[in-house]
Amino acid sequence: ILLSHCQCPTDGMRTLTIYIRAIKTNQDLLPETPWINILYDDFWGTLLTHSGSHKSFRPLCTLSFRLNHALDGLRPWGFHLVNVGLHAAATGVFTALCRPLLGGGTWSLLAGLLFASHPVHTEAVAGVVGRADVGAALLFLLSLLSYVRGCGGLRAWTWLWMLGSLGCAASSMLWKEQGVTVLAVSAAYDLFIFQRLRFRQAAVILFGKRNTSVLLSLSILACWGVLLLATRLYWMGNKPPNFSNSDNPAADSPNILTRTLTFFYLPAANAWLLLCPNQLSFDWSMDALPLVRTVADWRNLHTVAFYAGFSLLAFFGLRDISGHSSKAKEDSENSLVTNGKTLTNGHSYDPPDGHHNNHNTSSESGTPKTNGKSTHSGNGLTKPHPCTPRTAHPSLPGASTLPSTENVVVFSLGLLSLPFIPATNLFFYVGFVIAERVLYIPSMGFCLLVAVGARALYIRLRTRGPRGMLLGLCTGLVLVYSIKTVLRNQDWSNEEMLYKSGISVNPAKAWGNLGNVLKNQGQMAKAERAYRNALYYRGNMADMLYNLGLLLQENDRSSEALHYYKLAIGSRPTLASAYLNTGIILTNQGSLDEAKRTFVTCAEIPDENLKDPHAHKSSVTSCLYNLGKLLHEQGLQEEALSVYKKAVQKMPRQFAPQSLYNMMGEAYMRLNRLEEAGHWYRKSLGAKPDHIPAHLTYAKLLSIIGQKTQAEHYYIKAIQLGPSKGNCYMHYGQFLLEQSRLVEAAEMAERAAELDSSEFDVVFSAAHMLRQASLNEAAERHYERAAKLRPDYPAALMNLGAILHLNGRLQQAEANYLRALQLKPDDVITRSNLRKLWNIMERQGLRTTQGP
């Protein structure tokens, strides 16, 4: 509590920091925290309505973390096991979803394998907090699959499936915000897979001639989505989150052209990660992806190519192709056979009996026959929905046709793009530039798109050789993805490798986090170099300046540390931990007035718009504690108590209060208000039953009020708790000395000085106790040790002179008296002792030094 030993991560929202805030220091995971708090706090344990909250309302994910914590504490294997299990389940459900879209053979398997092995999923699965994305994806798929079943089910079950779909959609959103987009994906499925519409037909349904059943389902999806979003907005205080410039530099740019070009480029960059995940990073913030500032930037070509390709695929899927005889010929020639029945390659539609539309009907694939009936493609305006059973619908087992390639392409694009919309900065700014974990759900659309494209190409190839080559290429793609995923998992095997892997992408952030890791490993020189490398790339990172200052302070380079703390404060005036350690250094340097001003300034910093208000409040509380301690040492007990009370009021839930309570007891003791002192000593022991200082101070209080037996019990308990702490033996020895148990007191004094031979206070007190026990030789030895530890401390020299005086070493005693007077010329006791010494020396005929 005297020093803020907590390293500031280089960004409050990245990798190790995310783990620390979401799991390690998240009070909502602890058993003593009420379960209901999960509903009022964000993912990081901050109150949702707080101005610094990220508004990440994910109570189901937090609940899963809490259950992990309850079962096995913070042991990582349990957390990782759940993540891997969720990924396996999501892969299985996604593959099941692909079966009615691609068929139950090679192509649905290909889509599932691509999803299972895609390297971009490594962050979501290997990173513990990536569970938010993986769990949301599983519920996303269950919601979509329920909707699919409802579309083709029997009338009695249709609305039950619909309710299940809506419930899973809400649960997915409560696992992560992105999950609510499943409602839009379900609507895309309804229009382009179940209804098998083209663009003109969908427009007619939505804006022209009405189809009540279709509009009813779409209206339910839309209303449920609006209700979920409105409820969530209300629950988080009707305010968007605030992000720093480093989180999303484009959003902070004042230039509208820069913002526009960069935001248009970001989807292209994300699409490239899906297509070619060669370069991955734990962090893409700051300057990892430089802003697109001008039209001449060559990356605009990537943007144009991406949107052109996306538009061409959308046009291919949405165009009206009725009347194209070449298409009919192609479909007729490439029919498939399943279970002994001839099926088209997915370019036909077989409406139920009695529901043929007589307006502009035509066949996409000529007029092939299925079970003796003509197959026609209508505009879909009169099909019953969603309650009418279908004899040939892809959502049902034994379906006799698959949706057309064009329709699956459109659905794939929807599955790819709709879940990504929240990350586009289109409706609100987000707290990242690129986040690989956010691509977990959109990658489903990518995998499905690759599989349907491979299937379409396979059908068009005529001979076995090219088809075999295509299958080999697909197998190779899965193999390459798998190898890359294995290699990327090695990067995620430990923090050092992870941060080293990110140096090429984001050197400032990677070097900074690597410095934290090296410091924790005790490699101080390497850690310092890493911090300085980070500052080379980005010199105004307040957290990095603070971390470098902390490292220097812990290595007794206080002046350098003070310099970097002041730079950190200049870069971020709200960094309370920098004020705290600045005040501590100033106190140690004797600049007490400046230290007081620093502590007071820290205590007045509000926690508004801060990423981690809990950590801020902890630092503020520590500042008040140190300010109170400084006042206490100056004898200003009333002022110290006032400061301590403010600290108690401001301390957050996770703050360990035992030292604060103990110091309040000390202040009351100095004021001779013993009953109140006892109250705070007991509170300190209640907060931490093994808190040694509270045992010692409470024992002293009990001794004062005459409860000697109880006092001795607490002294002995303190020694049992800290058998290697000389301070415990010293206090117990003083107690024994007061009881005239001189031999025992001497033993405690010797033991204390032996254990803490480098601690001046312990050695000096031990020498004093030995002198009082008349063990002058031992006392002399320890006084000499104390004088060597603090050669410029007058009291140490005076006491050494006094014990030498008593032991007959008169000339040595004279020398120490004179040295003490040089440091404190007006000390009355030293002058008196020196005069007595000279009288003895004169009587013995010894030569004396000229006195003052």
Coordinates of N, CA and C in Angstrom, one line a residue, residues 179-267:
G179 N -24.2 -10.6 -30.8 CA -25.1 -11.7 -31.0 C -26.5 -11.3 -31.5
V180 N -26.9 -10.0 -31.3 CA -28.2 -9.6 -31.7 C -28.4 -9.6 -33.2
T181 N -27.3 -9.6 -33.9 CA -27.3 -9.5 -35.4 C -27.9 -10.8 -36.0
V182 N -28.0 -11.9 -35.2 CA -28.6 -13.1 -35.7 C -30.0 -12.9 -36.2
L183 N -30.7 -11.9 -35.7 CA -32.1 -11.6 -36.1 C -32.1 -11.2 -37.6
A184 N -31.1 -10.3 -37.9 CA -31.0 -9.9 -39.3 C -30.6 -11.1 -40.2
V185 N -29.7 -11.9 -39.7 CA -29.3 -13.1 -40.5 C -30.5 -14.0 -40.7
S186 N -31.3 -14.2 -39.7 CA -32.5 -15.0 -39.8 C -33.4 -14.5 -40.9
A187 N -33.6 -13.2 -40.9 CA -34.4 -12.5 -42.0 C -33.8 -12.8 -43.3
A188 N -32.5 -12.8 -43.5 CA -31.9 -13.1 -44.8 C -32.1 -14.5 -45.1
Y189 N -32.0 -15.4 -44.2 CA -32.3 -16.8 -44.4 C -33.8 -17.0 -44.9
D190 N -34.7 -16.3 -44.3 CA -36.1 -16.4 -44.6 C -36.3 -16.0 -46.1
L191 N -35.8 -14.9 -46.5 CA -36.0 -14.3 -47.8 C -35.3 -15.1 -48.9
F192 N -34.0 -15.4 -48.6 CA -33.2 -15.9 -49.7 C -33.0 -17.4 -49.7
I193 N -33.3 -18.1 -48.6 CA -33.1 -19.6 -48.6 C -34.5 -20.2 -48.5
F194 N -35.3 -19.8 -47.5 CA -36.6 -20.4 -47.4 C -37.5 -20.0 -48.6
Q195 N -37.6 -18.7 -48.8 CA -38.4 -18.2 -49.9 C -37.8 -18.3 -51.2
R196 N -36.4 -18.4 -51.2 CA -35.6 -18.5 -52.5 C -35.9 -17.4 -53.5
L197 N -35.9 -16.1 -53.0 CA -36.2 -15.0 -53.8 C -35.0 -14.4 -54.4
R198 N -35.3 -13.7 -55.5 CA -34.3 -12.8 -56.1 C -34.6 -11.3 -55.5
F199 N -33.8 -10.4 -56.0 CA -33.9 -9.0 -55.4 C -35.3 -8.5 -55.7
R200 N -35.7 -8.6 -57.0 CA -37.0 -8.0 -57.4 C -38.1 -8.6 -56.6
Q201 N -38.1 -9.9 -56.4 CA -39.1 -10.6 -55.7 C -39.1 -10.2 -54.2
A202 N -38.0 -10.1 -53.6 CA -37.9 -9.6 -52.2 C -38.4 -8.2 -52.0
A203 N -38.1 -7.3 -53.0 CA -38.6 -5.9 -53.0 C -40.1 -5.9 -53.1
V204 N -40.7 -6.8 -53.9 CA -42.1 -6.8 -54.0 C -42.8 -7.2 -52.7
I205 N -42.2 -8.2 -52.0 CA -42.7 -8.6 -50.7 C -42.6 -7.4 -49.7
L206 N -41.5 -6.8 -49.7 CA -41.2 -5.8 -48.6 C -41.9 -4.5 -48.9
F207 N -42.0 -4.1 -50.2 CA -42.5 -2.7 -50.5 C -43.7 -2.7 -51.4
G208 N -44.0 -3.8 -52.0 CA -45.1 -3.9 -53.0 C -46.2 -4.7 -52.5
K209 N -46.6 -5.7 -53.3 CA -47.7 -6.6 -52.9 C -47.4 -7.4 -51.6
R210 N -48.3 -7.3 -50.7 CA -48.0 -7.8 -49.4 C -48.2 -9.3 -49.3
N211 N -47.3 -10.0 -48.5 CA -47.4 -11.4 -48.1 C -47.5 -11.4 -46.6
T212 N -48.7 -11.6 -46.1 CA -48.9 -11.4 -44.6 C -48.0 -12.3 -43.8
S213 N -47.9 -13.6 -44.2 CA -47.1 -14.5 -43.4 C -45.6 -14.2 -43.4
V214 N -45.1 -13.8 -44.5 CA -43.7 -13.4 -44.6 C -43.4 -12.1 -43.8
L215 N -44.3 -11.1 -44.0 CA -44.1 -9.9 -43.2 C -44.3 -10.1 -41.7
L216 N -45.1 -11.0 -41.3 CA -45.3 -11.3 -39.9 C -44.1 -11.8 -39.3
S217 N -43.4 -12.7 -39.9 CA -42.1 -13.3 -39.4 C -41.0 -12.2 -39.3
L218 N -40.9 -11.4 -40.4 CA -39.9 -10.4 -40.5 C -40.2 -9.3 -39.4
S219 N -41.5 -9.0 -39.2 CA -41.9 -8.0 -38.2 C -41.5 -8.5 -36.8
I220 N -41.8 -9.8 -36.6 CA -41.4 -10.3 -35.2 C -39.9 -10.2 -35.0
L221 N -39.1 -10.5 -36.0 CA -37.7 -10.4 -35.9 C -37.3 -8.9 -35.6
A222 N -37.9 -8.0 -36.4 CA -37.5 -6.6 -36.3 C -37.9 -6.0 -35.0
C223 N -39.1 -6.3 -34.5 CA -39.6 -5.8 -33.2 C -38.8 -6.4 -32.1
W224 N -38.5 -7.6 -32.1 CA -37.6 -8.2 -31.1 C -36.3 -7.6 -31.0
G225 N -35.7 -7.3 -32.2 CA -34.4 -6.7 -32.3 C -34.4 -5.3 -31.7
V226 N -35.5 -4.5 -32.1 CA -35.6 -3.1 -31.6 C -35.8 -3.2 -30.0
L227 N -36.6 -4.1 -29.6 CA -36.8 -4.2 -28.1 C -35.5 -4.6 -27.4
L228 N -34.7 -5.5 -27.9 CA -33.5 -5.9 -27.3 C -32.5 -4.7 -27.2
L229 N -32.4 -4.0 -28.4 CA -31.5 -2.9 -28.4 C -31.9 -1.7 -27.5
A230 N -33.2 -1.5 -27.5 CA -33.7 -0.4 -26.7 C -33.5 -0.7 -25.2
T231 N -33.7 -1.9 -24.8 CA -33.6 -2.3 -23.4 C -32.1 -2.2 -23.0
R232 N -31.2 -2.7 -23.9 CA -29.8 -2.6 -23.6 C -29.3 -1.2 -23.5
L233 N -29.8 -0.3 -24.4 CA -29.4 1.1 -24.3 C -29.9 1.7 -23.0
Y234 N -31.1 1.4 -22.6 CA -31.6 1.9 -21.4 C -30.8 1.4 -20.2
W235 N -30.4 0.1 -20.2 CA -29.8 -0.5 -19.1 C -28.4 0.0 -18.9
M236 N -27.7 0.5 -20.0 CA -26.4 1.0 -19.9 C -26.4 2.5 -19.7
G237 N -27.5 3.1 -19.3 CA -27.6 4.5 -19.0 C -27.8 5.4 -20.1
N238 N -28.3 4.9 -21.3 CA -28.6 5.8 -22.4 C -27.4 6.6 -22.9
K239 N -26.2 6.1 -22.7 CA -25.0 6.8 -23.1 C -24.1 5.9 -23.8
P240 N -23.4 6.3 -24.9 CA -22.4 5.4 -25.5 C -21.1 5.5 -24.7
P241 N -20.3 4.5 -24.9 CA -19.0 4.5 -24.2 C -18.0 5.5 -24.7
N242 N -17.1 5.9 -23.9 CA -16.0 6.8 -24.4 C -14.7 6.0 -24.6
F243 N -14.0 6.3 -25.7 CA -12.8 5.6 -26.0 C -11.7 6.6 -26.2
S244 N -10.4 6.1 -25.9 CA -9.3 7.0 -26.0 C -8.9 7.1 -27.5
N245 N -8.0 8.0 -27.8 CA -7.5 8.2 -29.1 C -6.7 7.0 -29.6
S246 N -6.0 6.3 -28.7 CA -5.2 5.2 -29.1 C -6.1 4.0 -29.4
D247 N -7.3 3.9 -28.9 CA -8.2 2.8 -29.1 C -8.6 2.8 -30.6
N248 N -9.0 4.0 -31.1 CA -9.6 4.1 -32.4 C -9.2 5.4 -33.0
P249 N -7.9 5.5 -33.5 CA -7.4 6.8 -33.9 C -8.2 7.5 -35.0
A250 N -8.9 6.7 -35.9 CA -9.6 7.3 -37.0 C -10.9 8.1 -36.4
A251 N -11.5 7.5 -35.4 CA -12.6 8.1 -34.8 C -12.3 9.5 -34.2
D252 N -11.0 9.7 -33.8 CA -10.6 10.9 -33.2 C -10.1 11.9 -34.1
S253 N -9.9 11.5 -35.4 CA -9.4 12.4 -36.4 C -10.4 13.5 -36.7
P254 N -9.9 14.8 -36.8 CA -10.8 15.9 -37.1 C -11.1 16.0 -38.6
N255 N -10.3 15.3 -39.4 CA -10.4 15.4 -40.9 C -11.5 14.4 -41.4
I256 N -12.6 14.8 -41.9 CA -13.6 13.9 -42.4 C -13.2 13.0 -43.5
L257 N -12.3 13.5 -44.4 CA -11.8 12.6 -45.4 C -11.0 11.5 -44.9
T258 N -10.1 11.8 -43.9 CA -9.4 10.7 -43.2 C -10.3 9.7 -42.6
R259 N -11.3 10.1 -41.8 CA -12.2 9.2 -41.2 C -12.9 8.4 -42.2
T260 N -13.4 9.0 -43.3 CA -14.2 8.3 -44.3 C -13.3 7.2 -45.0
L261 N -12.2 7.6 -45.5 CA -11.3 6.7 -46.2 C -10.8 5.5 -45.3
T262 N -10.5 5.8 -44.0 CA -10.1 4.8 -43.1 C -11.2 3.8 -42.8
F263 N -12.4 4.4 -42.5 CA -13.5 3.5 -42.1 C -13.9 2.6 -43.3
F264 N -13.8 3.1 -44.6 CA -14.1 2.3 -45.7 C -13.0 1.2 -45.9
Y265 N -11.8 1.5 -45.5 CA -10.7 0.6 -45.7 C -10.7 -0.6 -44.7
L266 N -11.2 -0.3 -43.5 CA -11.1 -1.3 -42.4 C -11.9 -2.6 -42.8
P267 N -13.1 -2.6 -43.4 CA -13.7 -3.9 -43.7 C -12.8 -4.6 -44.7

